[in-house]
Amino acid sequence: MYYILVILFVIFLFSILCLFIGIFTGLIYAAFHYYSIKYPNKININTKRRVKHLLIALTVLIATYHTYTAFYPTDSFYYDEFKRVTLREIPKSARIIEKEASYPDFHGDYSSECKIKLSKEDYLKLFNAIIKDKRFGKVSQSGYLKIRNQYASLIFERNEIGNEDCYLQISFLIDKETILVNVDQT
């Protein structure tokens, strides 16, 4: 039953995106059609047909891309989550190893988590910056994380001002190269 609801939701989302993108491409086609009527010698019937097919294909491709990225966000989404949690720009050495996010429900609640590999220098620089930052509270000195079955050396949590239902967490793993960034919006 759950899978049927997910499939229906994906179809609904795809249809809504096609509708909105279709309105925009329809306006483009209307302008092109007006131009072809005003200057009939410049555009023949085959060109009109190609433009129409191109705009339809473009509508479907754009809607497909946006539907896919709604369920499987790109790395830039996780880089933004890193910035949201740490209040810092992501280091240039950062590589996302694993990532996972839930689709927001009707209340906007979602969770995201990613495992990021940094250079040893960037790891230590970030670690020292977070440990000195008064906005972060230490949750655990060390411990086993159920998330990704990893051992963390330190776990920090931060509250977002004006959003008490949001839990922001960064975990520094023992290997001194990997961090976990978690956002739970409830």
Coordinates of C-alpha atoms in Angstrom, one line a residue:
M1 CA 0.0 0.0 0.0
Y2 CA 2.8 2.4 0.9
Y3 CA 4.5 1.9 -2.5
I4 CA 1.3 2.7 -4.3
L5 CA 0.9 6.0 -2.4
V6 CA 4.5 6.9 -3.2
I7 CA 4.0 6.1 -6.9
L8 CA 0.8 8.2 -7.0
F9 CA 2.6 11.0 -5.3
V10 CA 5.4 10.9 -7.8
I11 CA 2.9 11.0 -10.7
F12 CA 1.0 13.9 -9.0
L13 CA 4.3 15.9 -8.5
F14 CA 5.4 15.2 -12.1
S15 CA 2.0 16.2 -13.4
I16 CA 2.0 19.5 -11.5
L17 CA 5.5 20.3 -12.7
C18 CA 4.6 19.5 -16.3
L19 CA 1.6 21.8 -15.9
F20 CA 3.6 24.8 -14.6
I21 CA 6.5 24.3 -17.0
G22 CA 4.0 23.6 -19.8
I23 CA 2.4 27.0 -19.2
F24 CA 5.8 28.7 -19.6
T25 CA 6.8 26.8 -22.7
G26 CA 3.2 27.3 -24.1
L27 CA 3.8 31.1 -23.8
I28 CA 7.1 30.7 -25.7
Y29 CA 5.3 28.7 -28.4
A30 CA 2.5 31.3 -28.6
A31 CA 5.2 34.0 -29.2
F32 CA 6.9 31.8 -31.8
H33 CA 3.5 31.1 -33.5
Y34 CA 2.7 34.8 -33.6
Y35 CA 6.1 35.5 -35.2
S36 CA 5.5 32.8 -37.8
I37 CA 2.1 34.3 -38.7
K38 CA 3.5 37.8 -38.9
Y39 CA 6.4 36.6 -41.1
P40 CA 5.1 33.6 -43.0
N41 CA 8.0 33.5 -45.5
K42 CA 10.7 33.1 -42.8
I43 CA 9.3 30.0 -41.0
N44 CA 7.9 26.9 -42.8
I45 CA 5.6 24.2 -41.4
N46 CA 8.5 21.8 -40.7
T47 CA 10.2 24.3 -38.5
K48 CA 7.0 25.0 -36.6
R49 CA 6.6 21.2 -36.0
R50 CA 10.2 20.9 -34.8
V51 CA 9.9 23.8 -32.4
K52 CA 6.6 22.3 -31.0
H53 CA 8.2 18.9 -30.5
L54 CA 11.3 20.5 -28.9
L55 CA 9.2 22.5 -26.4
I56 CA 7.2 19.4 -25.5
A57 CA 10.4 17.4 -25.0
L58 CA 11.9 20.2 -23.0
T59 CA 8.9 20.4 -20.7
V60 CA 9.0 16.7 -20.0
L61 CA 12.8 16.7 -19.4
I62 CA 12.7 19.7 -17.0
A63 CA 9.8 18.2 -15.1
T64 CA 11.6 14.8 -14.9
Y65 CA 14.8 16.4 -13.6
H66 CA 12.9 18.4 -10.9
T67 CA 10.9 15.4 -9.8
Y68 CA 14.1 13.3 -9.6
T69 CA 16.0 15.9 -7.6
A70 CA 13.0 16.4 -5.2
F71 CA 13.5 12.7 -4.1
Y72 CA 17.3 12.5 -4.7
P73 CA 18.8 15.9 -4.0
T74 CA 22.1 16.9 -5.6
D75 CA 25.3 17.5 -3.7
S76 CA 24.6 21.2 -3.5
F77 CA 21.6 20.5 -1.2
Y78 CA 24.0 18.7 1.2
Y79 CA 26.6 21.5 0.9
D80 CA 23.8 23.9 2.0
E81 CA 22.9 21.6 4.9
F82 CA 26.6 21.7 5.9
K83 CA 26.5 25.5 5.9
R84 CA 23.2 25.5 7.8
V85 CA 24.6 23.2 10.6
T86 CA 28.1 24.6 10.9
L87 CA 27.5 28.3 9.9
R88 CA 30.6 28.0 7.7
E89 CA 31.4 27.5 4.1
I90 CA 32.2 23.9 3.1
P91 CA 36.0 23.3 2.6
K92 CA 37.3 22.8 -0.9
S93 CA 38.5 19.3 0.0
A94 CA 35.0 18.1 0.9
R95 CA 33.6 15.0 -0.9
I96 CA 30.3 13.6 -0.1
I97 CA 30.6 9.8 0.4
E98 CA 27.0 8.9 1.4
K99 CA 23.8 10.9 1.5
E100 CA 20.2 10.4 2.4
A101 CA 17.2 12.7 2.8
S102 CA 13.5 12.2 3.2
Y103 CA 11.0 14.1 1.2
P104 CA 9.3 16.9 3.2
D105 CA 5.9 16.0 4.5
F106 CA 2.9 18.4 4.5
H107 CA 4.2 20.3 7.5
G108 CA 7.7 20.7 6.0
D109 CA 9.3 18.1 8.3
Y110 CA 12.2 16.2 6.8
S111 CA 15.5 14.8 7.8
S112 CA 18.8 14.7 5.9
E113 CA 22.1 13.2 6.7
C114 CA 25.4 13.0 4.8
K115 CA 28.8 11.6 5.3
I116 CA 31.6 14.0 4.2
K117 CA 35.3 13.2 3.7
L118 CA 37.7 16.1 4.3
S119 CA 41.4 16.5 4.1
K120 CA 43.1 16.0 7.5
E121 CA 43.9 19.8 7.6
D122 CA 40.3 20.8 6.9
Y123 CA 39.0 18.3 9.4
L124 CA 41.2 19.7 12.2
K125 CA 40.5 23.3 11.2
L126 CA 36.7 22.6 11.3
F127 CA 37.0 20.6 14.5
N128 CA 38.9 23.4 16.3
A129 CA 36.5 26.0 15.0
I130 CA 33.4 24.1 16.2
I131 CA 34.9 23.2 19.6
K132 CA 35.5 26.9 20.3
D133 CA 32.2 28.1 19.0
K134 CA 29.8 28.8 21.9
R135 CA 26.7 28.2 19.7
F136 CA 27.5 24.5 19.7
G137 CA 26.9 22.2 22.6
K138 CA 28.8 18.9 23.1
V139 CA 26.3 16.0 23.0
S140 CA 28.7 13.2 23.5
Q141 CA 32.4 12.9 24.2
S142 CA 32.5 9.7 22.2
G143 CA 30.2 6.9 21.2
Y144 CA 28.7 4.6 18.7
L145 CA 26.4 6.2 16.2
K146 CA 23.6 4.1 14.9
I147 CA 23.8 6.3 11.8
R148 CA 26.0 4.5 9.3
N149 CA 27.4 2.2 12.1
Q150 CA 30.3 4.6 12.8
Y151 CA 32.2 5.5 15.9
A152 CA 32.4 9.2 16.6
S153 CA 35.0 11.0 18.7
L154 CA 32.8 14.0 19.3
I155 CA 29.2 14.9 18.5
F156 CA 28.0 18.5 18.6
E157 CA 24.5 19.9 18.4
R158 CA 23.2 23.4 17.7
N159 CA 19.8 25.0 17.9
E160 CA 18.6 27.2 15.1
I161 CA 17.4 30.6 16.3
G162 CA 13.6 31.0 15.8
N163 CA 13.2 27.3 14.8
E164 CA 13.1 25.2 18.0
D165 CA 11.8 22.2 16.1
C166 CA 15.1 21.8 14.1
Y167 CA 17.9 19.6 15.4
L168 CA 21.3 20.3 13.8
Q169 CA 24.1 17.9 14.5
I170 CA 27.7 17.4 13.4
S171 CA 29.7 14.3 14.3
F172 CA 33.5 14.0 14.0
L173 CA 34.5 10.5 13.3
I174 CA 37.5 8.8 14.8
D175 CA 39.4 8.5 11.4
K176 CA 40.0 12.3 11.6
E177 CA 38.9 12.8 8.0
T178 CA 35.1 12.1 8.1
I179 CA 32.2 14.0 9.5
L180 CA 28.5 13.3 9.6
V181 CA 26.0 16.2 9.1
N182 CA 22.5 15.7 10.3
V183 CA 19.4 17.9 10.0
D184 CA 16.1 16.9 11.5
Q185 CA 13.3 19.4 10.9
T186 CA 10.3 18.3 13.0

